[in-house]
Each structure stands twice: as structure tokens, then as C-alpha cells.
Short mmCIF file of C-alpha atoms in Angstrom, two decimals:
data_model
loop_
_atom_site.label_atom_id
_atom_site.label_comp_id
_atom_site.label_asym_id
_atom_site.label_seq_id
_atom_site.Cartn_x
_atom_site.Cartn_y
_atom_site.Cartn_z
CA UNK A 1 221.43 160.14 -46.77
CA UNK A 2 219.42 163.61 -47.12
CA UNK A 3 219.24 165.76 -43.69
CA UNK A 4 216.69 167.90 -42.80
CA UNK A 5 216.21 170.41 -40.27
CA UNK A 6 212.42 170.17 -40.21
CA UNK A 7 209.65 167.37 -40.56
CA UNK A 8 208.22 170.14 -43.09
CA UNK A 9 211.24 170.04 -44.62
CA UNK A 10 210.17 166.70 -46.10
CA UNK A 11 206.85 167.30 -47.74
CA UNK A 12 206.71 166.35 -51.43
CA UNK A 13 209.45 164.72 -53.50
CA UNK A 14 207.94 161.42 -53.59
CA UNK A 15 208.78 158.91 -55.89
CA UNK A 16 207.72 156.96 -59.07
CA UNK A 17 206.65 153.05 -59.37
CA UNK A 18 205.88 151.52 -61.86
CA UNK A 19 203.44 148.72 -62.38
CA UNK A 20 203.89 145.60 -63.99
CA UNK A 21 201.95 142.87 -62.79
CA UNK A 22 198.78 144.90 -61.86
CA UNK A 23 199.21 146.18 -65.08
CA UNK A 24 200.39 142.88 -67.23
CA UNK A 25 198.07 143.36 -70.86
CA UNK A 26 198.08 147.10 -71.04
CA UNK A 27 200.72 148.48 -73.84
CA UNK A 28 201.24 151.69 -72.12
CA UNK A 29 204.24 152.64 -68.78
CA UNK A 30 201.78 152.87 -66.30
CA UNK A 31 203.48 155.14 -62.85
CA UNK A 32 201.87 155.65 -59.44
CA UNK A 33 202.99 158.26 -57.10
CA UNK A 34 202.57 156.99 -53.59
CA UNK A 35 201.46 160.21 -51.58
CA UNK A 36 202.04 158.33 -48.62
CA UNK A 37 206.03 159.24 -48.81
CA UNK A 38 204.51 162.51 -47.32
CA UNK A 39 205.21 162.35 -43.30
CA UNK A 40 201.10 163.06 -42.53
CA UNK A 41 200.88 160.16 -44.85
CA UNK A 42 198.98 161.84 -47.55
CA UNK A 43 199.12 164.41 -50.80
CA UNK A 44 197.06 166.58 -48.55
CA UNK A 45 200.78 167.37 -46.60
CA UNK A 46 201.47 169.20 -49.41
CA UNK A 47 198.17 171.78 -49.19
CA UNK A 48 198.42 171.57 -45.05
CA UNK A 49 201.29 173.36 -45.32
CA UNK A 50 200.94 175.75 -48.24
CA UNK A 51 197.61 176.56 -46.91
CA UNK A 52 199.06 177.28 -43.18
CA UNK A 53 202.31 179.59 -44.44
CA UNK A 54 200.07 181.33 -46.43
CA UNK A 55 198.23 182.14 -43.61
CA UNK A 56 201.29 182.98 -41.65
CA UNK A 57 202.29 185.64 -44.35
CA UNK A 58 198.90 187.27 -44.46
CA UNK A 59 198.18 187.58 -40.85
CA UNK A 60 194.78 185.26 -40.76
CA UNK A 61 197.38 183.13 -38.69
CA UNK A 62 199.26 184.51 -35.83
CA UNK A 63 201.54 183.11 -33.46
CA UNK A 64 198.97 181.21 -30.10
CA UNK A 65 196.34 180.97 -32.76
CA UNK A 66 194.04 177.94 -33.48
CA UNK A 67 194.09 175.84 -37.00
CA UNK A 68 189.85 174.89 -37.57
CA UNK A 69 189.39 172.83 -40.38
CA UNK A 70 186.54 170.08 -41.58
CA UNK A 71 188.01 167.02 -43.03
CA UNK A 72 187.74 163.34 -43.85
CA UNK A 73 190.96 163.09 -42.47
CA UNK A 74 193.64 163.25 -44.65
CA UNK A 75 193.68 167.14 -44.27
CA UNK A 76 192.91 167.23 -40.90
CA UNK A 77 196.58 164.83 -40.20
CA UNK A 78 198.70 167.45 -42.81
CA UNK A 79 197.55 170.71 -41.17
CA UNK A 80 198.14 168.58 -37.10
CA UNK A 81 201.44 167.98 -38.26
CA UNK A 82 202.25 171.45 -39.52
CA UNK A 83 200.66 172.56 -36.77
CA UNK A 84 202.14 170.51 -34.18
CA UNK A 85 205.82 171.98 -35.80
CA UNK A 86 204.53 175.30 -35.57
CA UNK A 87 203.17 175.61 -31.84
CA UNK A 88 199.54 176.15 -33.21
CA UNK A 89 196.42 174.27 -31.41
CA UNK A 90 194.62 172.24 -34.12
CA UNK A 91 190.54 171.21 -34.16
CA UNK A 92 188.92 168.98 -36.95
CA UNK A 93 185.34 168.13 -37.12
CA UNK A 94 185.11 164.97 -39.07
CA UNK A 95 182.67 161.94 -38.78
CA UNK A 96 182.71 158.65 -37.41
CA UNK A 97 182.43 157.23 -40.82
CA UNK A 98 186.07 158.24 -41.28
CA UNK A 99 188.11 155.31 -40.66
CA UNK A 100 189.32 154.84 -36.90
CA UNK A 101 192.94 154.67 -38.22
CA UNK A 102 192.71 158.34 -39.54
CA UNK A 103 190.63 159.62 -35.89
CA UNK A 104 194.09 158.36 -33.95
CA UNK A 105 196.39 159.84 -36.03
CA UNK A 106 194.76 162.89 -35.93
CA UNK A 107 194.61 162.67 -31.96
CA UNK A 108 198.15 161.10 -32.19
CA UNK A 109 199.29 165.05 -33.07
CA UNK A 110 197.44 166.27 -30.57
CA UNK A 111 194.55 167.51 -32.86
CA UNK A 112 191.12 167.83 -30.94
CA UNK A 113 188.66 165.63 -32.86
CA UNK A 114 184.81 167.16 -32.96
CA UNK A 115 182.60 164.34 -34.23
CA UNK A 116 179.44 165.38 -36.47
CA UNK A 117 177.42 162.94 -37.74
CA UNK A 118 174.12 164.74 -38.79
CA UNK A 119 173.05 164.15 -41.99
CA UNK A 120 171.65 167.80 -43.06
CA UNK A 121 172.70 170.02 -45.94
CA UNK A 122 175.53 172.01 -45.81
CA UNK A 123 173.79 174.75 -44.92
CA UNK A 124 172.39 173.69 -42.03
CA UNK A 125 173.61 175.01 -38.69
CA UNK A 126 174.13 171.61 -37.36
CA UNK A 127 176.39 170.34 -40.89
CA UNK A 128 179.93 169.66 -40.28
CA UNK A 129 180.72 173.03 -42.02
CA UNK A 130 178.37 175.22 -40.26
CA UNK A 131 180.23 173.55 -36.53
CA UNK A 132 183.32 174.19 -37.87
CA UNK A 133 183.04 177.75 -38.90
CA UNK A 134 180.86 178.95 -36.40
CA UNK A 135 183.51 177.29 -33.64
CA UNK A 136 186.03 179.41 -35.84
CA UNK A 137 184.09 182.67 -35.57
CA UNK A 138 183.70 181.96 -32.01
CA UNK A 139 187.33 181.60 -30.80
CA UNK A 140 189.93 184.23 -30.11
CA UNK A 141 192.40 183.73 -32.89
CA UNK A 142 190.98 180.57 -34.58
CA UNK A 143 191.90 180.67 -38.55
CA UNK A 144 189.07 178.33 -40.37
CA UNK A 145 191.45 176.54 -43.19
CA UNK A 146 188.46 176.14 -46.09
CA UNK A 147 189.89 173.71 -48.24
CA UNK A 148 187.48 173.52 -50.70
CA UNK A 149 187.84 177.43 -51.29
CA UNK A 150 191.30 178.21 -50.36
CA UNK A 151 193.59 178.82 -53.27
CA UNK A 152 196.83 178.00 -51.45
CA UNK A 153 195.76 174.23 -52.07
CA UNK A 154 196.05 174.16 -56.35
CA UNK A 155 199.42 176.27 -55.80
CA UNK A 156 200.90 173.41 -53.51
CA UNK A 157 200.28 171.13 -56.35
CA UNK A 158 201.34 174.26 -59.32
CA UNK A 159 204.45 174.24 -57.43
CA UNK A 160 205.41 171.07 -56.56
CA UNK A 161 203.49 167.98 -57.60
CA UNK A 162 203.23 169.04 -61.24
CA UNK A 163 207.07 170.03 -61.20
CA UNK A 164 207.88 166.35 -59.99
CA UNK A 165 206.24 164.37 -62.31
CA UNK A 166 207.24 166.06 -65.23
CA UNK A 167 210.82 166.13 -63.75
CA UNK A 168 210.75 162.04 -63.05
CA UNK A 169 209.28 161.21 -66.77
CA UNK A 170 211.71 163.50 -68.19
CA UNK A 171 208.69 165.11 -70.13
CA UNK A 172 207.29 162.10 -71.67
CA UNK A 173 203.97 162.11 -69.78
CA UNK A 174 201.46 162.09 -71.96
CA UNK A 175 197.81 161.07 -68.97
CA UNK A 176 197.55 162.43 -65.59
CA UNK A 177 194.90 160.14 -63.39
CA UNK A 178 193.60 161.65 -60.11
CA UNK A 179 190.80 161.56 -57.97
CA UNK A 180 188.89 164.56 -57.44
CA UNK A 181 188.17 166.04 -53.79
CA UNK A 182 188.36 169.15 -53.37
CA UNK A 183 190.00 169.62 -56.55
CA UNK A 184 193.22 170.73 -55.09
CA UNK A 185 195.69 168.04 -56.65
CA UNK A 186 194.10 168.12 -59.85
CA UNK A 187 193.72 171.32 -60.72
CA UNK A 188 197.17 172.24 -59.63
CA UNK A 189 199.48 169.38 -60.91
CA UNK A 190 196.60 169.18 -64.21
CA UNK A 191 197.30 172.62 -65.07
CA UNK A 192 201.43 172.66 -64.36
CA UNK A 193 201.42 169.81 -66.54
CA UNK A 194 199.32 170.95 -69.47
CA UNK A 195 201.40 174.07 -69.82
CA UNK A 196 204.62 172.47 -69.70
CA UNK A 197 203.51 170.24 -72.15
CA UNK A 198 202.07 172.72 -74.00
CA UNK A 199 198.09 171.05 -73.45
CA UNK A 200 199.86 167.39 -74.51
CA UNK A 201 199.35 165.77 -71.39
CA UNK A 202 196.04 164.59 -70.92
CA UNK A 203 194.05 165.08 -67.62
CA UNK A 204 191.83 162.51 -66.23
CA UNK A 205 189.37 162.82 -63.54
CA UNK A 206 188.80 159.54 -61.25
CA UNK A 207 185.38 159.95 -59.83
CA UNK A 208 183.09 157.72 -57.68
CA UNK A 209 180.05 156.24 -59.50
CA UNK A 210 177.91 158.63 -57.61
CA UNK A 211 179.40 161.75 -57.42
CA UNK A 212 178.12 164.81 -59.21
CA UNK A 213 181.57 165.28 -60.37
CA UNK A 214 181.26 162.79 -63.31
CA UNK A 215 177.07 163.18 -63.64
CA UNK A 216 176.38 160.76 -60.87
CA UNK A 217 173.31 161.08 -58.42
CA UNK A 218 175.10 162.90 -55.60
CA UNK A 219 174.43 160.40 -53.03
CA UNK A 220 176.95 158.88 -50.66
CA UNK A 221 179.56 156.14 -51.59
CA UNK A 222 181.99 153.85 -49.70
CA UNK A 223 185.51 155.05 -50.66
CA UNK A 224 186.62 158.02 -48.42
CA UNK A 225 188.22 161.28 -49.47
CA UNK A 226 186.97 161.43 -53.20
CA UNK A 227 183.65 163.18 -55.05
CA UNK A 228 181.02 165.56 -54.20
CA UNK A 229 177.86 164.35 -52.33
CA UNK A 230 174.81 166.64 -52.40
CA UNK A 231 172.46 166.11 -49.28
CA UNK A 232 168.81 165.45 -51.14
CA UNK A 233 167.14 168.59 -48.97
CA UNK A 234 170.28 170.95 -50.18
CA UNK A 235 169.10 174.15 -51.31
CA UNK A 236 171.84 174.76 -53.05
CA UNK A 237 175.01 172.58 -55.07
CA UNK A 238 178.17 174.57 -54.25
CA UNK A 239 180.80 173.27 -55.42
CA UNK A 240 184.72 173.96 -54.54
CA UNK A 241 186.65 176.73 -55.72
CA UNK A 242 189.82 174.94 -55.55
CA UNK A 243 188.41 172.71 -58.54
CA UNK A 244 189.09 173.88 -62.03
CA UNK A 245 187.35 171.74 -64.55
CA UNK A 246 188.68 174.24 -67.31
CA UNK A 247 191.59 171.16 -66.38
CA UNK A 248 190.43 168.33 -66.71
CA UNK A 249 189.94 166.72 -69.96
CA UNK A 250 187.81 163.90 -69.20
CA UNK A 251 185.86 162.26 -65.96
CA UNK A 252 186.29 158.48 -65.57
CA UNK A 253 183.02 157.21 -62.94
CA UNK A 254 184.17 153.88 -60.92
CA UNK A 255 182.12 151.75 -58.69
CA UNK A 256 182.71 151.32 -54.99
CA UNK A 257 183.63 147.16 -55.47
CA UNK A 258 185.64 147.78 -58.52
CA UNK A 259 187.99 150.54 -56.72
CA UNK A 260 188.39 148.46 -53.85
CA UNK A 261 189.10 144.97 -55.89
CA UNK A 262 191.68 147.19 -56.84
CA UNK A 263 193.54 148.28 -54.04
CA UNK A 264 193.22 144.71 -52.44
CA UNK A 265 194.87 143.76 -55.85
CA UNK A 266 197.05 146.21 -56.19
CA UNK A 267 198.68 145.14 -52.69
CA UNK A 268 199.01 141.25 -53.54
CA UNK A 269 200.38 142.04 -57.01
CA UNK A 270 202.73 145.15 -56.48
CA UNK A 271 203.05 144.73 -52.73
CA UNK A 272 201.54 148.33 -52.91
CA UNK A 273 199.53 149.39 -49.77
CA UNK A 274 196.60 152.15 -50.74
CA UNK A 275 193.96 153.24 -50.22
CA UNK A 276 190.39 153.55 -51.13
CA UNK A 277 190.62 156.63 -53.38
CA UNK A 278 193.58 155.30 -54.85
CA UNK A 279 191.52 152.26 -55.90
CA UNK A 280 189.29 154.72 -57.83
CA UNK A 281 192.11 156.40 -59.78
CA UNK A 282 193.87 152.87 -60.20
CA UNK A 283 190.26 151.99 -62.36
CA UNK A 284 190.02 154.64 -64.30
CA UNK A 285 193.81 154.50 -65.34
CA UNK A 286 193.69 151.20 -66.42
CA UNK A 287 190.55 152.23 -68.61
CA UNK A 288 192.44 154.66 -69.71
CA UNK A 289 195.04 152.51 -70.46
CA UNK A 290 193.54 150.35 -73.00
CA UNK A 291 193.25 152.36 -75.78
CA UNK A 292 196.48 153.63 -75.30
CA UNK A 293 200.04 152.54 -77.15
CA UNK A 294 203.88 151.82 -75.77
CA UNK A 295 204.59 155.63 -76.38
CA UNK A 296 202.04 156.81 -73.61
CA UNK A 297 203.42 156.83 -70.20
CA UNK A 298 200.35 157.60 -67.13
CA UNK A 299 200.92 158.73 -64.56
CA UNK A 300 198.40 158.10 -61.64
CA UNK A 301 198.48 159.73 -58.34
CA UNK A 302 197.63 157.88 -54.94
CA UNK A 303 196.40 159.90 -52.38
CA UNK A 304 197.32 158.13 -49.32
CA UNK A 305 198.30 154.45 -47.72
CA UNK A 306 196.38 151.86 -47.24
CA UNK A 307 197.55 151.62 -43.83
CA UNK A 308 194.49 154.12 -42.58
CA UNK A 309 192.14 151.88 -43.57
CA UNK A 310 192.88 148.26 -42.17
CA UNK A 311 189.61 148.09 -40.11
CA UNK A 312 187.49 148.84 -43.73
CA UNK A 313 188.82 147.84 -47.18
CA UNK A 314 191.30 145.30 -46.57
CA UNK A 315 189.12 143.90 -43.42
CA UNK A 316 186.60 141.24 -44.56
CA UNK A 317 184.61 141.52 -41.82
CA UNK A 318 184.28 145.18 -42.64
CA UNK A 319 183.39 143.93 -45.92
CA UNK A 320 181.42 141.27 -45.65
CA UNK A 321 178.85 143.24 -43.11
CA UNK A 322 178.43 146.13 -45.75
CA UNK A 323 177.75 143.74 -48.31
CA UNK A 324 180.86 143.97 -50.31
CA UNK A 325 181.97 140.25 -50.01
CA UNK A 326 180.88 136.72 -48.81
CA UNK A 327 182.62 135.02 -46.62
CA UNK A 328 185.12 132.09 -48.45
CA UNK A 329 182.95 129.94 -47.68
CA UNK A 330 180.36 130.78 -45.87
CA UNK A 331 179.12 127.90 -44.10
CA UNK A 332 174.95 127.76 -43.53
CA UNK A 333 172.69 130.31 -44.53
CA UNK A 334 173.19 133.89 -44.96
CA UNK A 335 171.08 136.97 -44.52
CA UNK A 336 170.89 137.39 -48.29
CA UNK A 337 168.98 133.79 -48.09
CA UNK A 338 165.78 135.34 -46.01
CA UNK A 339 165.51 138.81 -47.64
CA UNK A 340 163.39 139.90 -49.80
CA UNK A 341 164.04 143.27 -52.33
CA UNK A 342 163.91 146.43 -50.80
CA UNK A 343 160.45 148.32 -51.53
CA UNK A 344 160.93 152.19 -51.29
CA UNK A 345 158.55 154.93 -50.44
CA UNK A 346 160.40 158.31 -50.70
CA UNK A 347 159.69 160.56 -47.69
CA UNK A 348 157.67 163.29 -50.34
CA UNK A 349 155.14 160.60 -52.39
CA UNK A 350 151.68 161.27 -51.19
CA UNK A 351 150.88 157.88 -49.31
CA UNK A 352 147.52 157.22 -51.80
CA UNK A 353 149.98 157.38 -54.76
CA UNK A 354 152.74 154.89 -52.98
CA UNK A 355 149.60 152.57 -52.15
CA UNK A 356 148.41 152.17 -55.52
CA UNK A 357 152.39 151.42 -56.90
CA UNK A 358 153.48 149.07 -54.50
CA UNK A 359 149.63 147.49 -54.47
CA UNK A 360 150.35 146.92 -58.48
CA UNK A 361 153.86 145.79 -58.42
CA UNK A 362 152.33 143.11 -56.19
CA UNK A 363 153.41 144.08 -52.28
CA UNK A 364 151.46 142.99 -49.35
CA UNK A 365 149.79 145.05 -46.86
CA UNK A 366 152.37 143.55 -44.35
CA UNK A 367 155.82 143.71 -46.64
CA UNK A 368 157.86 146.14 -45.32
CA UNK A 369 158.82 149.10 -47.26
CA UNK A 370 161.85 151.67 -46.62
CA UNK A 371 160.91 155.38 -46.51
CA UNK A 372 164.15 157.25 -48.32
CA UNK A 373 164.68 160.41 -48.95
CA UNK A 374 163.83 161.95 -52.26
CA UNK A 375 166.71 161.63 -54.74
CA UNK A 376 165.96 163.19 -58.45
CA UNK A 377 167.94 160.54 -60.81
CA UNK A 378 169.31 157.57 -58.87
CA UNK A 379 171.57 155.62 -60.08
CA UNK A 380 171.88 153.05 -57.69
CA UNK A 381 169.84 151.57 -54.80
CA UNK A 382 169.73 154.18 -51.78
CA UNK A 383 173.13 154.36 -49.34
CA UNK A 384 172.27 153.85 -45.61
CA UNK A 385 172.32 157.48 -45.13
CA UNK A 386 169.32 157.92 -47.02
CA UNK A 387 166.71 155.77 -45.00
CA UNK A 388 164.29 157.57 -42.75
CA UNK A 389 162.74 154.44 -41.31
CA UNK A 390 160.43 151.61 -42.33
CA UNK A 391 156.71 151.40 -42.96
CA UNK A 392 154.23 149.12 -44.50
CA UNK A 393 151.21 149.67 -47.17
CA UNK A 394 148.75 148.94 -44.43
CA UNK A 395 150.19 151.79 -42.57
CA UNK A 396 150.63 153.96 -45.47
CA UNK A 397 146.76 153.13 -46.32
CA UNK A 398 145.87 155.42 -42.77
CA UNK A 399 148.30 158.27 -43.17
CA UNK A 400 148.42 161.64 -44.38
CA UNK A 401 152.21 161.77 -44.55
CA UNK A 402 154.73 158.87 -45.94
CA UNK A 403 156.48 159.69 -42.17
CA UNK A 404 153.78 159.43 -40.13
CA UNK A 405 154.25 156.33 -37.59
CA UNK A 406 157.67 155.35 -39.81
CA UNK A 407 159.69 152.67 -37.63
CA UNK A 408 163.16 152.44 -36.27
CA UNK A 409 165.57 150.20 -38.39
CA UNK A 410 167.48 147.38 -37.23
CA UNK A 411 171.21 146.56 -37.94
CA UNK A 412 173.16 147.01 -41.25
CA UNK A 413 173.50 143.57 -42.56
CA UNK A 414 175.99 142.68 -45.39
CA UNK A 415 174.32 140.28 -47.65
CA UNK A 416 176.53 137.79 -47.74
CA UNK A 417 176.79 137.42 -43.51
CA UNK A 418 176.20 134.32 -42.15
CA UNK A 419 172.98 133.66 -39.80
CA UNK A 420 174.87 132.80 -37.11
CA UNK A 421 177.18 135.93 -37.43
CA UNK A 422 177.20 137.82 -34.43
CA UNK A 423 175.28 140.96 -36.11
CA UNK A 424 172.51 138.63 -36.75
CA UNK A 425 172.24 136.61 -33.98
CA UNK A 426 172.75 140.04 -31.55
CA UNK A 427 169.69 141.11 -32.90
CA UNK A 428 166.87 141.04 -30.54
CA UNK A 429 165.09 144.35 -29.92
CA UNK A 430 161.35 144.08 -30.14
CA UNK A 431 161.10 147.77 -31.70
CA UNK A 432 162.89 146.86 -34.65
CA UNK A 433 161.49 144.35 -36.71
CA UNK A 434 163.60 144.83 -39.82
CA UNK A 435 166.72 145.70 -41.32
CA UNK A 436 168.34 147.03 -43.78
CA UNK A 437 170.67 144.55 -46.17
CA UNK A 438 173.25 145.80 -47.83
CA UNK A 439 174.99 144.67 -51.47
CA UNK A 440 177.97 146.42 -52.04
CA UNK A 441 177.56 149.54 -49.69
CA UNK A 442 173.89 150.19 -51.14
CA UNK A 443 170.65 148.72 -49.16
CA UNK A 444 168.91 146.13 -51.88
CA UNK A 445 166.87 144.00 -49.46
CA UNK A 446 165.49 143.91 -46.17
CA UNK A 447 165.56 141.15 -43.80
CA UNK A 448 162.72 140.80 -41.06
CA UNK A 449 163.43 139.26 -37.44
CA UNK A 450 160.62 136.73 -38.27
CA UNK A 451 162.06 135.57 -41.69
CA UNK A 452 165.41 134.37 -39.53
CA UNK A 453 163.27 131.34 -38.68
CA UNK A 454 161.54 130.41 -41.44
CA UNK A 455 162.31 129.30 -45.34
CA UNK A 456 164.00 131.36 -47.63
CA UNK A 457 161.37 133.20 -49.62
CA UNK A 458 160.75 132.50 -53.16
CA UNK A 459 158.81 135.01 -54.70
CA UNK A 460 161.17 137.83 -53.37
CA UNK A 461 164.70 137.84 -53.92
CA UNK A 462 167.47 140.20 -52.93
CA UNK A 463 168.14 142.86 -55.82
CA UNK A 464 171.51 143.60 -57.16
CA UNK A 465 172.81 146.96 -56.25
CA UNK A 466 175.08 147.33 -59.74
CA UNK A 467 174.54 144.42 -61.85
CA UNK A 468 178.48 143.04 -60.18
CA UNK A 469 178.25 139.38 -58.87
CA UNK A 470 179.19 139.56 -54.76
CA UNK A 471 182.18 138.00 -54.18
#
């Protein structure tokens, strides 16, 4: 039994699995690498504490000083833990949306947890990274970590992830399949394991559907932890130094439902726990994977456990209520039964122009219709974060402004939910007459409080967010 003298001591050196039922039909060895061997829990141990040394040896860090860092968690946990070792005080600013698991942990190592949850640009002084570096610049001996930007996270992963997987596959690698974040993991382990290979091993990047990354949209997404979002009023798209693309040979995009199908899978096949980002490189792998012969051998990294996310991906009420799965079976109606398909107005149209389009394509003077904001090129149907309100075309017919008198929105509703599901049935405020419905993360429909009562409607039905049947 190995002894250590430190907790740090025991970042890196995880292991190799390799699937066979998850993978039965595909020629080639397919390998994960559970990150979650890590003691934070995640590959993002490895960059905590690379980023924090290096910090140490150059003097932004000294001893009494204050770790600042924005997160979606994973991050956050690595540099608490180093932290904690070290005697440093530790504050992330992360967002509710992160999953309540990852919020205790981070509290669990004494981290203090700053909550932002105002959708603006990055730029904005009120954007997670504006908070977080102006709290930095603000307090004696604060060192903002910049994980995006800082170069001590690709040399964790030159150092030691790349070393380990070409150690444990004695060479014979031939695809590398990660997610892409910050671009850490896979620049560094991509570009340790191209030159060892002498630019044999292949490097995939597993990307959300949306991200900009692998040409999506740039809006939001489900899956924590992976892609690059660009706010629609951004001025600018930065995106992070740590990411190399000179790396990476190839960008894989996978859908919110299919990456978590695939972790849910993945667990009741492998007994493998991951999670949600994991999902996404699990996809693109196995796509990967089927063009590939007996002498390939992939190699796909999983960022961290499944474990943080117990109230979201493997929850089915979590699911069902964002529209990701019906209930088995769902007894009575559901919401999906009384919506109708979401009309949009984005926030920019001139409210003459919106008349005349949803007047032709047959909407009412009283249908509701979501005000979004603008987004050049989407893919999909908008993400909650996107909606500014509701309005109608009699309303828009005596406006100057798409936003002028927009309404409050009611509750999230998944779907598939039941009527008499507690969401639904809780909803009673007279200010909010409708609600957003959601198929798979992404708001299709809308659902009126005076629908609830009456038939289902005919002439409307709910759109599909993706073309995938809800399950």
C-alpha cells in the first residue's frame, strides 16, 4: 500500500478502464481515465495545484494570501484543497446553476462561495469575471488564479496526464478524446502525446452542440464544465489562452440528451459513475470509434464523477422538469399536452416587422410570443437564459420597442411533467400568465395558466428542440 506524506502528494496517477459492454460493436480498445481518482474529485486537481506552486515560486502567492478564482466548480474544489493544505484562504464566484453537490464541496474546504447569476457579457462589471477580479484587485494579498489564461494549467497536463497515458498503453495510443473547457487538459496531454508519438496519436475535441468551439451558436447548454458560451450583447469573443487548437485534430459537437443517455448508460453498463462532460467525450469517442479497426486503442478522458451531480443528470425529476425525459409512465396529461410552439420576437426586430411575420405565419393577436435575445445563427430553440419576457402581437401592434410592456414568465416546465406535478399545480400568480416549456434543456413551447383547463390544442403543437424523440 503506497504512503504519502501529503493529500497533494496524490494528485494524478489515475488509472485505465476499459470498456466492454458500453462499448460491445465497436472494433477498436476503447480506455477511460476516471479523473475522479484525483482527491478534489476532478482532472482540474491536477491544474489547482500546478497553477498555485507556480504562484508560490513567482511571488503572486505569498504565505496569509487569498486564492480568487471563477469556476463551475471543478476548479474552484482543486485549488480549496490545495489551498486548504497550504494555509491559504480560498473565494470562488460560481453560479447557482452549478450543481449543489459541487457548492458543498467547495464550502466543505472551507472555500467562501460568491454566487453571480447575472447574465451580462463578460465584460460587464457585474459578470462573474469582472466580481472576481475586481474582489482580487481589491484585497490585500489576493492572487486571481485565471484559468482560462494561466499557462501553469497545459503544463499540469504536459507533465503528467500526457506522460500517464502513454506510459499505461505502452505507446500504442493511437485517439485522444477530451472535452474542451478551458483548454487546459487538451492542449497539454494533446500535445505530450503527439510528440511522443511523433503526431500519430490523433486528438479529438468533445464539444457541446452549441459551443463556439466546434462552430455552434454560442448559446448556453445543459452539461456543466465543457465549451465556450458567448453572451449575445458580447462585444467581444475572447477566447482562452490555455487552449491550443494548433492540437487538436478534429472537433466532435454532441447534444445535451445524447451526452447524458450516456453517462446514465455508462453507469448501468460499466458500473462507471460520471459525469456530464464525460457524457460528451464518451459520444464523440464512440463516433470516433466506428470507423476505426482492432489496432486503434482511444483513449478518452473523464473529467470528474458523477457523484457531483445526483440532484441533475441521474435525477429524473431534474430531468423530467427541464424537459429531458417523461416520466415511465406518466399517468394523465402532461404540460406538453396544452402547449402550443414557442413564437419568438428577438429583443432588436422593430415591432411593425415582428407584426407582419407572426400575422403571416398565422398567430393571433392574443398568442403569446417570447421576446429572446438576438442570437446571429441558432442552432437550436433559445436556452432559458435567453428569454427577456413574454408579449403578444396585440401588444407589439402599440409599441415602439419589442420590450416595451414585455411580461414576467412563469415556471420552467419540462415537457413531459405531469399536470398534477407539483410545478404545475404550484402555479398560481396572477402576473404570470405563461411559461416557458422546455424539450431537452431548450424552451419549444409555451404553456398558458388558462390552457391547464381546457382541451389540448390542435392547431399548435409543441416543437422539437433537436429532431430526438423525448424519452
Amino acid at each position: 500500500m503506497a504512503r504519502y506524506e501529503s493529500v497533494l502528494d496524490t494528485v494524478g496517477g489515475t488509472p485505465l478502464i476499459r470498456l466492454t459492454r458500453a462499448a460491445e460493436g465497436l472494433r477498436p480498445r476503447i480506455y477511460v481515465k476516471p479523473e475522479w481518482h484525483n482527491p478534489g474529485g476532478s482532472v482540474k486537481d491536477r491544474a489547482a495545484l500546478w497553477m498555485l506552486r507556480r504562484a508560490e515560486a513567482d511571488g503572486s502567492l505569498r504565505p496569509g494570501g487569498t486564492v480568487v478564482e471563477v469556476t463551475s466548480g471543478n476548479t474552484g474544489i482543486g485549488l480549496a484543497l490545495v489551498a486548504a493544505r497550504l494555509g491559504y484562504r480560498t473565494v470562488v464566484f460560481t453560479s447557482s446553476g452549478t450543481s449543489r453537490e459541487k457548492r458543498d464541496q467547495l464550502a466543505a474546504y472551507g472555500a467562501e462561495v460568491r454566487l453571480v447569476d447575472a447574465f451580462v457579457p463578460r465584460e460587464h462589471p457585474d459578470s462573474m469575471r469582472s466580481r472576481g477580479t475586481r474582489f482580487a484587485a481589491e484585497t490585500p494579498g489576493a492572487w486571481f488564479v485565471d484559468q482560462y489564461d494561466n499557462p501553469a494549467n497545459p503544463a499540469a497536463h504536459i507533465a503528467t496526464t500526457g506522460p500517464e497515458i502513454w506510459a499505461d498503453t505502452d505507446g500504442e495510443i493511437t485517439h485522444f478524446v477530451a472535452t474542451v473547457g478551458t483548454g487546459g487538459t487538451i492542449s497539454g496531454t494533446g500535445r505530450y502525446l503527439r510528440e511522443a508519438s511523433d503526431g500519430r496519436v490523433r486528438v479529438i475535441g468533445a464539444d457541446p452542440a452549441t459551443s463556439l468551439y466546434a462552430g455552434g451558436d454560442g448559446s448556453q447548454k445543459a452539461v456543466e464544465g465543457a465549451g465556450h458560451v458567448l453572451h449575445p450583447d458580447a462585444a467581444v469573443d475572447v477566447w482562452p489562452q490555455a487552449l491550443d487548437t494548433d492540437v487538436i485534430d478534429r472537433f466532435i459537437a454532441v447534444h445535451d440528451q445524447d451526452a447524458i443517455d450516456a453517462v446514465r448508460r455508462l453507469a448501468r453498463t460499466e458500473g462507471i459513475l460520471a459525469g456530464g462532460s464525460s457524457g460528451v467525450a464518451l459520444v464523440a469517442a464512440f463516433r470516433v470509434a466506428e470507423d476505426l479497426t482492432e489496432d486503434d486503442t482511444v483513449v478518452v478522458l473523464l473529467p470528474d464523477s458523477g457523484r457531483a451531480y445526483l440532484s441533475t443528470y441521474f435525477n429524473d425529476q431534474w430531468l423530467c422538469a427541464n424537459g429531458f425525459r417523461r416520466p415511465a409512465p406518466a399517468e394523465g396529461p402532461v404540460v406538453g399536452d396544452r402547449a402550443a410552439s414557442a413564437r419568438l420576437v428577438e429583443r432588436d426586430e422593430q415591432p411593425a416587422d415582428a407584426v407582419l411575420r407572426l400575422a403571416a405565419a398565422g398567430t393571433a393577436d392574443d398568442d403569446a410570443v417570447l421576446v429572446v435575445y438576438p442570437r446571429p445563427g441558432r442552432l437550436l430553440a433559445p436556452h432559458p437564459s435567453e428569454l427577456l419576457g413574454w408579449t403578444t402581437v396585440g401588444r407589439l401592434r402599440a409599441v415602439t420597442s419589442v420590450t416595451d410592456g414585455v411580461r414576467t414568465l412563469g415556471p420552467r416546465l419540462g415537457i413531459g411533467l405531469p399536470l398534477s406535478d407539483p410545478a404545475v399545480t404550484g402555479w398560481t400568480a396572477a402576473d404570470t400568465e405563461v411559461a416557458p416549456v422546455l424539450d431537452r434543456g431548450r424552451v419549444t413551447a409555451t404553456l398558458s395558466r388558462r390552457a391547464l383547463a381546457g382541451p389540448p390544442p390542435t392547431a399548435q403543437s409543441p416543437a422539437a428542440s433537436d429532431g430526438a424523440e423525448v424519452r
